Structure formats: structure tokens, C-alpha cells
Amino acid sequence: PPAIGRVSSISATLVSAKYEAAAIRAEFKTYKSILPTPDQLLQKQHSFHMLRQEILKNHLELPRFLKYKNEGGIKPHHALCCLLLSEYEDGTLNERAKQSESCLVRTLSFGYLNRQLNNPANFIRDQFSCVVDAIPADVVKPGILRKKIRDRGLPIPNYFLDPEDEKQFPPHIALLVILQDGEQELRHLDHFFYRVAFSSFAAIALALRIVLEVIGAAGAIWGGAEVVKLRTATKNVELFRWISLGVGGLSFLRFVILNVPLKEDAGDILGPAGPWSLRLPVRLRAVTEHPFHYFVRATRPSSQSTSKKDK
């Protein structure tokens, strides 16, 4: 695949600087103990400078992606590309993508929907896998990287977005989350208790929205007509029954339009890297407002399928 050439090119560039995926993982082990948990990293989005200060305060060697250029540093998005492209090359990226898919959901939705990615590491990998063939062969600046991806008609991963964009979270945070996942530090996010608790909460929120927005609308017409004496037990019963059903049908159509996941929703509805990138109160509000999104997402086009269309 074209991406393999990009792996070799970017890796060769970083290897020449004595920095590649293995080195990134090796140096991570020297400072991982002082880092916040992955969800805290995403929620607080610790700045480049803050992380530097924390590592230096503990008298540890800075990783090269947190060093300045005059210190021999490597840009965080370069290191992130190298790490994820190495996973693409050894098949890890595709394997994780297959594990996150649900044949049942895809079949029932005729391929339009897929299981939601609530684990932030899986979310980061999924966004990268969609643009892997658009990653330029040379190491480039963030602005050029965004242009290359946009020119292919692909969605820009949230960690490559302009810093002023509301959905953006820094590439050094994405890199640290992927490294923490490699050390099994995200297992608590997939704990059975959390999954049951939030799934139950989302299911109840979804049921309540249907009751309030669909059944409630039809009931309001039926009951309101009786209050103002437009409907009585002997007059207009059938007429208002059909009017109520019609309003209920229109309300259900509105409910579907507002709640069916779209490709553009990724990193917007449930947080920049999924629900765990939001603080608990904000996460509960997001799930309450969009409970269906907690379970499923729109199937996003891969860079490979876009390449075929271009050809």
C-alpha cells in the first residue's frame, strides 16, 4: 500500500535523527510514572510547556518531542505520525480497527453505522487510519499536513486541526495517550462497571427523549384538544386520533434527523476524543443530549476508498 512508503520515508527521516517508534516508546518508560491518567490528560489538555516543567521538576530527561528545536527536539506531530505509521506497518492499526467494528450493527444499518469508539486510544487510531494514505512522504509542517489531508477530501483528525479549532486537542496529548495505551494504562476506561453504568444511563436517556419528544408531542395534541373542548367523547375522536398520530409521526421524523449519527459528528458530539475526553458533568450532559451517539457512530470513509474514487 502507498502508506508503507510513507512509513519508510518518515521513519528514515527520524532514524537519521536517531529517533523512531522504538526510541519514542523506550524513553516513555522513563517518565510515564509522573504523568496524569489518560482521561485527565485529555480533559485538562496539559500544555507543551506545563509537561516540560513537570518532567524537569522531577529531574528526568525530556522526551525529544517536548524539546525545542535548538535542543534537538522533534515536532510532536512528527513523532505521532511515526508511532501510528509503525502500527500501520506491523498491522496493529488494522487489527484494532477490526476489533472495534460490529458486524451486527453494520448489517442492521446496511453499512451506515458502526459501534461507537468510547476508548480515546481507539478514537485516535481510527481517525488516523482514515487518512493514512494522505500522510505526505516527507516530514512537513502542521499546516501543510492539514492541506494534504483536506486536498484528498478526508476529515482532518482532531489532533491535527488548527489549535484555534474547538475540536482540536494537541498532538503531544494524542501521542502520550497512545503510549499509555501501549502500557495498558487505559484498561480502567473499559472496566465492566463503567460500561454498564454509562450504557444504562444512555439507554434511559434515549428512552426518555423518545417519550418526551415523540410520544409527548402526540399526547399533547390529544390532551390539549380535550382541554380546549375541540375533542369530546362524542365528537371528533377519530379526527384527533389521526391528527395526534400525524404529529407523533412528524415528531419521530424530527427525532431521527436530530439523533442519527453523521460523519461530521466525530470529535464534536461526545468530546474531541470521545466521552472520556470530557469531565464527568460535561460527559453526562453530552450523553444525555445525544444518547444514541454513545452506542453507534457513522461509518467513516477510509483513505484507501477515497484513493480508489480519485483514480
Tab-separated table of N, CA and C in Angstrom, residues 122-232:
chain	number	residue	atom	x	y	z
A	122	ASN	N	-8.477	4.197	20.838
A	122	ASN	CA	-9.104	3.659	19.632
A	122	ASN	C	-9.620	4.786	18.743
A	123	PHE	N	-10.127	5.841	19.371
A	123	PHE	CA	-10.620	7.001	18.626
A	123	PHE	C	-9.471	7.653	17.846
A	124	ILE	N	-8.336	7.828	18.492
A	124	ILE	CA	-7.167	8.444	17.845
A	124	ILE	C	-6.692	7.588	16.681
A	125	ARG	N	-6.624	6.290	16.898
A	125	ARG	CA	-6.177	5.391	15.827
A	125	ARG	C	-7.162	5.368	14.661
A	126	ASP	N	-8.453	5.389	14.977
A	126	ASP	CA	-9.460	5.354	13.920
A	126	ASP	C	-9.361	6.589	13.037
A	127	GLN	N	-9.215	7.766	13.645
A	127	GLN	CA	-9.092	8.977	12.841
A	127	GLN	C	-7.841	8.935	11.972
A	128	PHE	N	-6.761	8.365	12.494
A	128	PHE	CA	-5.527	8.288	11.701
A	128	PHE	C	-5.668	7.291	10.561
A	129	SER	N	-6.333	6.167	10.819
A	129	SER	CA	-6.478	5.143	9.773
A	129	SER	C	-7.275	5.661	8.582
A	130	CYS	N	-8.142	6.654	8.819
A	130	CYS	CA	-8.937	7.236	7.731
A	130	CYS	C	-8.092	8.090	6.802
A	131	VAL	N	-6.942	8.573	7.282
A	131	VAL	CA	-6.129	9.499	6.476
A	131	VAL	C	-4.727	8.958	6.220
A	132	VAL	N	-4.491	7.700	6.537
A	132	VAL	CA	-3.120	7.181	6.488
A	132	VAL	C	-2.493	7.318	5.099
A	133	ASP	N	-3.287	7.155	4.034
A	133	ASP	CA	-2.723	7.278	2.691
A	133	ASP	C	-2.507	8.721	2.271
A	134	ALA	N	-3.063	9.659	3.041
A	134	ALA	CA	-2.887	11.073	2.709
A	134	ALA	C	-1.694	11.691	3.433
A	135	ILE	N	-1.078	10.926	4.343
A	135	ILE	CA	0.084	11.447	5.076
A	135	ILE	C	1.237	11.620	4.089
A	136	PRO	N	1.776	12.834	3.949
A	136	PRO	CA	2.851	13.052	2.970
A	136	PRO	C	4.099	12.247	3.301
A	137	ALA	N	4.853	11.926	2.250
A	137	ALA	CA	6.056	11.103	2.431
A	137	ALA	C	7.146	11.837	3.208
A	138	ASP	N	7.163	13.148	3.095
A	138	ASP	CA	8.185	13.935	3.792
A	138	ASP	C	7.633	14.482	5.100
A	139	VAL	N	8.525	14.779	6.018
A	139	VAL	CA	8.143	15.429	7.262
A	139	VAL	C	7.797	16.885	6.949
A	140	VAL	N	6.556	17.281	7.264
A	140	VAL	CA	6.086	18.623	6.885
A	140	VAL	C	5.531	19.354	8.107
A	141	LYS	N	5.289	20.647	7.939
A	141	LYS	CA	4.699	21.458	8.999
A	141	LYS	C	3.219	21.114	9.150
A	142	PRO	N	2.629	21.390	10.331
A	142	PRO	CA	1.219	21.047	10.564
A	142	PRO	C	0.261	21.627	9.524
A	143	GLY	N	0.478	22.874	9.098
A	143	GLY	CA	-0.399	23.500	8.122
A	143	GLY	C	-0.396	22.769	6.793
A	144	ILE	N	0.782	22.324	6.360
A	144	ILE	CA	0.888	21.585	5.098
A	144	ILE	C	0.245	20.208	5.241
A	145	LEU	N	0.431	19.595	6.403
A	145	LEU	CA	-0.179	18.293	6.655
A	145	LEU	C	-1.701	18.395	6.556
A	146	ARG	N	-2.275	19.431	7.166
A	146	ARG	CA	-3.734	19.622	7.086
A	146	ARG	C	-4.179	19.834	5.648
A	147	LYS	N	-3.405	20.597	4.885
A	147	LYS	CA	-3.770	20.851	3.485
A	147	LYS	C	-3.728	19.567	2.661
A	148	LYS	N	-2.721	18.730	2.889
A	148	LYS	CA	-2.606	17.472	2.152
A	148	LYS	C	-3.823	16.584	2.422
A	149	ILE	N	-4.231	16.524	3.680
A	149	ILE	CA	-5.392	15.701	4.045
A	149	ILE	C	-6.669	16.295	3.462
A	150	ARG	N	-6.816	17.614	3.557
A	150	ARG	CA	-8.018	18.286	3.048
A	150	ARG	C	-8.123	18.147	1.533
A	151	ASP	N	-6.982	18.202	0.846
A	151	ASP	CA	-6.992	18.081	-0.616
A	151	ASP	C	-7.456	16.705	-1.082
A	152	ARG	N	-7.339	15.718	-0.207
A	152	ARG	CA	-7.820	14.373	-0.549
A	152	ARG	C	-9.291	14.187	-0.203
A	153	GLY	N	-9.921	15.244	0.314
A	153	GLY	CA	-11.335	15.160	0.672
A	153	GLY	C	-11.596	14.341	1.914
A	154	LEU	N	-10.597	14.267	2.804
A	154	LEU	CA	-10.719	13.449	4.012
A	154	LEU	C	-10.873	14.339	5.245
A	155	PRO	N	-11.533	13.826	6.285
A	155	PRO	CA	-11.673	14.606	7.528
A	155	PRO	C	-10.341	14.689	8.262
A	156	ILE	N	-9.979	15.873	8.688
A	156	ILE	CA	-8.707	16.057	9.393
A	156	ILE	C	-8.855	15.536	10.822
A	157	PRO	N	-7.968	14.634	11.258
A	157	PRO	CA	-8.023	14.171	12.651
A	157	PRO	C	-7.991	15.346	13.620
A	158	ASN	N	-8.686	15.226	14.716
A	158	ASN	CA	-8.815	16.343	15.655
A	158	ASN	C	-7.465	16.819	16.194
A	159	TYR	N	-6.511	15.907	16.328
A	159	TYR	CA	-5.208	16.288	16.880
A	159	TYR	C	-4.311	16.948	15.831
A	160	PHE	N	-4.759	16.993	14.563
A	160	PHE	CA	-4.029	17.718	13.523
A	160	PHE	C	-4.718	19.026	13.148
A	161	LEU	N	-5.853	19.322	13.771
A	161	LEU	CA	-6.580	20.543	13.465
A	161	LEU	C	-5.805	21.775	13.926
A	162	ASP	N	-6.206	22.919	13.392
A	162	ASP	CA	-5.621	24.184	13.839
A	162	ASP	C	-5.894	24.357	15.336
A	163	PRO	N	-4.932	24.835	16.104
A	163	PRO	CA	-5.123	24.994	17.562
A	163	PRO	C	-6.319	25.853	17.939
A	164	GLU	N	-6.765	26.722	17.035
A	164	GLU	CA	-7.910	27.581	17.332
A	164	GLU	C	-9.241	26.851	17.167
A	165	ASP	N	-9.229	25.686	16.552
A	165	ASP	CA	-10.460	24.924	16.336
A	165	ASP	C	-10.940	24.332	17.657
A	166	GLU	N	-12.247	24.408	17.908
A	166	GLU	CA	-12.806	23.934	19.183
A	166	GLU	C	-12.633	22.424	19.367
A	167	LYS	N	-12.579	21.680	18.276
A	167	LYS	CA	-12.469	20.217	18.376
A	167	LYS	C	-11.029	19.746	18.530
A	168	GLN	N	-10.076	20.669	18.418
A	168	GLN	CA	-8.672	20.269	18.444
A	168	GLN	C	-8.202	19.893	19.841
A	169	PHE	N	-7.383	18.862	19.920
A	169	PHE	CA	-6.599	18.620	21.127
A	169	PHE	C	-5.159	18.367	20.674
A	170	PRO	N	-4.172	18.779	21.470
A	170	PRO	CA	-2.783	18.824	20.994
A	170	PRO	C	-2.232	17.460	20.596
A	171	PRO	N	-1.393	17.430	19.561
A	171	PRO	CA	-0.798	16.158	19.126
A	171	PRO	C	0.082	15.505	20.190
A	172	HIS	N	0.699	16.327	21.069
A	172	HIS	CA	1.517	15.701	22.117
A	172	HIS	C	0.632	14.950	23.121
A	173	ILE	N	-0.626	15.406	23.304
A	173	ILE	CA	-1.554	14.678	24.174
A	173	ILE	C	-1.973	13.375	23.512
A	174	ALA	N	-2.275	13.435	22.215
A	174	ALA	CA	-2.638	12.218	21.471
A	174	ALA	C	-1.495	11.203	21.523
A	175	LEU	N	-0.283	11.683	21.362
A	175	LEU	CA	0.894	10.804	21.407
A	175	LEU	C	1.032	10.135	22.767
A	176	LEU	N	0.874	10.911	23.834
A	176	LEU	CA	1.000	10.347	25.181
A	176	LEU	C	-0.101	9.318	25.466
A	177	VAL	N	-1.308	9.583	24.991
A	177	VAL	CA	-2.413	8.632	25.200
A	177	VAL	C	-2.124	7.310	24.489
A	178	ILE	N	-1.592	7.379	23.266
A	178	ILE	CA	-1.232	6.158	22.535
A	178	ILE	C	-0.125	5.404	23.262
A	179	LEU	N	0.847	6.134	23.782
A	179	LEU	CA	1.935	5.493	24.532
A	179	LEU	C	1.413	4.864	25.824
A	180	GLN	N	0.510	5.554	26.501
A	180	GLN	CA	-0.073	4.999	27.722
A	180	GLN	C	-0.897	3.755	27.416
A	181	ASP	N	-1.585	3.764	26.286
A	181	ASP	CA	-2.352	2.578	25.889
A	181	ASP	C	-1.430	1.390	25.652
A	182	GLY	N	-0.251	1.662	25.099
A	182	GLY	CA	0.732	0.594	24.891
A	182	GLY	C	1.215	-0.025	26.184
A	183	GLU	N	1.110	0.729	27.280
A	183	GLU	CA	1.494	0.228	28.599
A	183	GLU	C	0.275	-0.212	29.418
A	184	GLN	N	-0.859	-0.406	28.729
A	184	GLN	CA	-2.106	-0.887	29.361
A	184	GLN	C	-2.639	0.065	30.436
A	185	GLU	N	-2.425	1.368	30.253
A	185	GLU	CA	-2.878	2.340	31.253
A	185	GLU	C	-4.294	2.857	30.982
A	186	LEU	N	-4.941	2.350	29.919
A	186	LEU	CA	-6.305	2.770	29.623
A	186	LEU	C	-7.319	1.682	29.965
A	187	ARG	N	-6.851	0.613	30.600
A	187	ARG	CA	-7.760	-0.516	30.873
A	187	ARG	C	-8.929	-0.119	31.759
A	188	HIS	N	-8.691	0.823	32.694
A	188	HIS	CA	-9.780	1.199	33.607
A	188	HIS	C	-10.924	1.889	32.875
A	189	LEU	N	-10.649	2.473	31.703
A	189	LEU	CA	-11.709	3.132	30.940
A	189	LEU	C	-12.679	2.121	30.334
A	190	ASP	N	-12.213	0.891	30.164
A	190	ASP	CA	-13.066	-0.172	29.610
A	190	ASP	C	-13.584	-1.107	30.696
A	191	HIS	N	-13.485	-0.667	31.937
A	191	HIS	CA	-13.932	-1.510	33.053
A	191	HIS	C	-15.419	-1.830	32.911
A	192	PHE	N	-15.787	-3.053	33.302
A	192	PHE	CA	-17.174	-3.517	33.166
A	192	PHE	C	-18.155	-2.575	33.867
A	193	PHE	N	-17.786	-2.095	35.043
A	193	PHE	CA	-18.679	-1.216	35.802
A	193	PHE	C	-18.973	0.069	35.028
A	194	TYR	N	-17.922	0.692	34.471
A	194	TYR	CA	-18.114	1.925	33.707
A	194	TYR	C	-18.990	1.678	32.486
A	195	ARG	N	-18.737	0.576	31.795
A	195	ARG	CA	-19.505	0.293	30.582
A	195	ARG	C	-20.978	0.088	30.891
A	196	VAL	N	-21.264	-0.677	31.956
A	196	VAL	CA	-22.657	-0.932	32.329
A	196	VAL	C	-23.319	0.359	32.799
A	197	ALA	N	-22.623	1.133	33.622
A	197	ALA	CA	-23.199	2.365	34.176
A	197	ALA	C	-23.540	3.369	33.078
A	198	PHE	N	-22.590	3.630	32.180
A	198	PHE	CA	-22.836	4.628	31.149
A	198	PHE	C	-23.780	4.110	30.060
A	199	SER	N	-23.721	2.816	29.776
A	199	SER	CA	-24.656	2.250	28.795
A	199	SER	C	-26.086	2.327	29.322
A	200	SER	N	-26.267	2.032	30.608
A	200	SER	CA	-27.603	2.119	31.221
A	200	SER	C	-28.090	3.566	31.226
A	201	PHE	N	-27.182	4.475	31.580
A	201	PHE	CA	-27.544	5.892	31.609
A	201	PHE	C	-27.962	6.372	30.220
A	202	ALA	N	-27.198	5.972	29.191
A	202	ALA	CA	-27.513	6.384	27.819
A	202	ALA	C	-28.828	5.774	27.348
A	203	ALA	N	-29.075	4.502	27.710
A	203	ALA	CA	-30.316	3.832	27.300
A	203	ALA	C	-31.531	4.509	27.934
A	204	ILE	N	-31.418	4.866	29.211
A	204	ILE	CA	-32.522	5.554	29.896
A	204	ILE	C	-32.738	6.937	29.281
A	205	ALA	N	-31.639	7.646	29.004
A	205	ALA	CA	-31.752	8.977	28.388
A	205	ALA	C	-32.411	8.890	27.014
A	206	LEU	N	-32.073	7.845	26.261
A	206	LEU	CA	-32.673	7.666	24.936
A	206	LEU	C	-34.171	7.390	25.051
A	207	ALA	N	-34.548	6.521	25.983
A	207	ALA	CA	-35.965	6.202	26.184
A	207	ALA	C	-36.744	7.445	26.613
A	208	LEU	N	-36.171	8.236	27.506
A	208	LEU	CA	-36.841	9.450	27.972
A	208	LEU	C	-37.014	10.464	26.842
A	209	ARG	N	-36.025	10.562	25.968
A	209	ARG	CA	-36.148	11.503	24.851
A	209	ARG	C	-37.255	11.076	23.896
A	210	ILE	N	-37.388	9.770	23.679
A	210	ILE	CA	-38.470	9.287	22.819
A	210	ILE	C	-39.821	9.582	23.455
A	211	VAL	N	-39.920	9.345	24.758
A	211	VAL	CA	-41.184	9.615	25.463
A	211	VAL	C	-41.528	11.103	25.402
A	212	LEU	N	-40.543	11.963	25.680
A	212	LEU	CA	-40.801	13.400	25.736
A	212	LEU	C	-41.006	14.021	24.354
A	213	GLU	N	-40.169	13.633	23.404
A	213	GLU	CA	-40.165	14.328	22.116
A	213	GLU	C	-41.098	13.712	21.083
A	214	VAL	N	-41.443	12.432	21.233
A	214	VAL	CA	-42.292	11.769	20.240
A	214	VAL	C	-43.678	11.467	20.821
A	215	ILE	N	-43.686	10.608	21.835
A	215	ILE	CA	-44.980	10.254	22.439
A	215	ILE	C	-45.609	11.472	23.102
A	216	GLY	N	-44.784	12.298	23.742
A	216	GLY	CA	-45.293	13.504	24.398
A	216	GLY	C	-45.923	14.473	23.414
A	217	ALA	N	-45.351	14.597	22.213
A	217	ALA	CA	-45.914	15.505	21.214
A	217	ALA	C	-47.296	15.041	20.774
A	218	ALA	N	-47.414	13.722	20.515
A	218	ALA	CA	-48.722	13.187	20.111
A	218	ALA	C	-49.727	13.332	21.254
A	219	GLY	N	-49.293	13.050	22.481
A	219	GLY	CA	-50.178	13.163	23.641
A	219	GLY	C	-50.612	14.597	23.902
A	220	ALA	N	-49.727	15.556	23.601
A	220	ALA	CA	-50.061	16.964	23.810
A	220	ALA	C	-51.214	17.391	22.903
A	221	ILE	N	-51.201	16.925	21.666
A	221	ILE	CA	-52.296	17.249	20.742
A	221	ILE	C	-53.600	16.614	21.221
A	222	TRP	N	-53.506	15.345	21.617
A	222	TRP	CA	-54.697	14.615	22.079
A	222	TRP	C	-55.283	15.247	23.349
A	223	GLY	N	-54.439	15.486	24.328
A	223	GLY	CA	-54.921	16.061	25.587
A	223	GLY	C	-55.290	17.529	25.464
A	224	GLY	N	-54.492	18.283	24.676
A	224	GLY	CA	-54.771	19.708	24.515
A	224	GLY	C	-56.108	19.957	23.831
A	225	ALA	N	-56.420	19.102	22.867
A	225	ALA	CA	-57.705	19.253	22.169
A	225	ALA	C	-58.872	19.043	23.126
A	226	GLU	N	-58.676	18.156	24.103
A	226	GLU	CA	-59.747	17.916	25.080
A	226	GLU	C	-59.862	19.091	26.055
A	227	VAL	N	-58.728	19.683	26.426
A	227	VAL	CA	-58.740	20.790	27.384
A	227	VAL	C	-59.506	21.980	26.820
A	228	VAL	N	-59.281	22.293	25.536
A	228	VAL	CA	-59.952	23.451	24.929
A	228	VAL	C	-61.286	23.059	24.286
A	229	LYS	N	-61.712	21.802	24.560
A	229	LYS	CA	-63.025	21.292	24.130
A	229	LYS	C	-63.201	21.212	22.610
A	230	LEU	N	-62.044	21.010	21.922
A	230	LEU	CA	-62.154	20.717	20.495
A	230	LEU	C	-62.478	19.238	20.273
A	231	ARG	N	-62.122	18.416	21.282
A	231	ARG	CA	-62.414	16.981	21.206
A	231	ARG	C	-63.223	16.581	22.429
A	232	THR	N	-64.280	15.850	22.204
A	232	THR	CA	-65.093	15.305	23.291
A	232	THR	C	-65.272	13.819	23.058
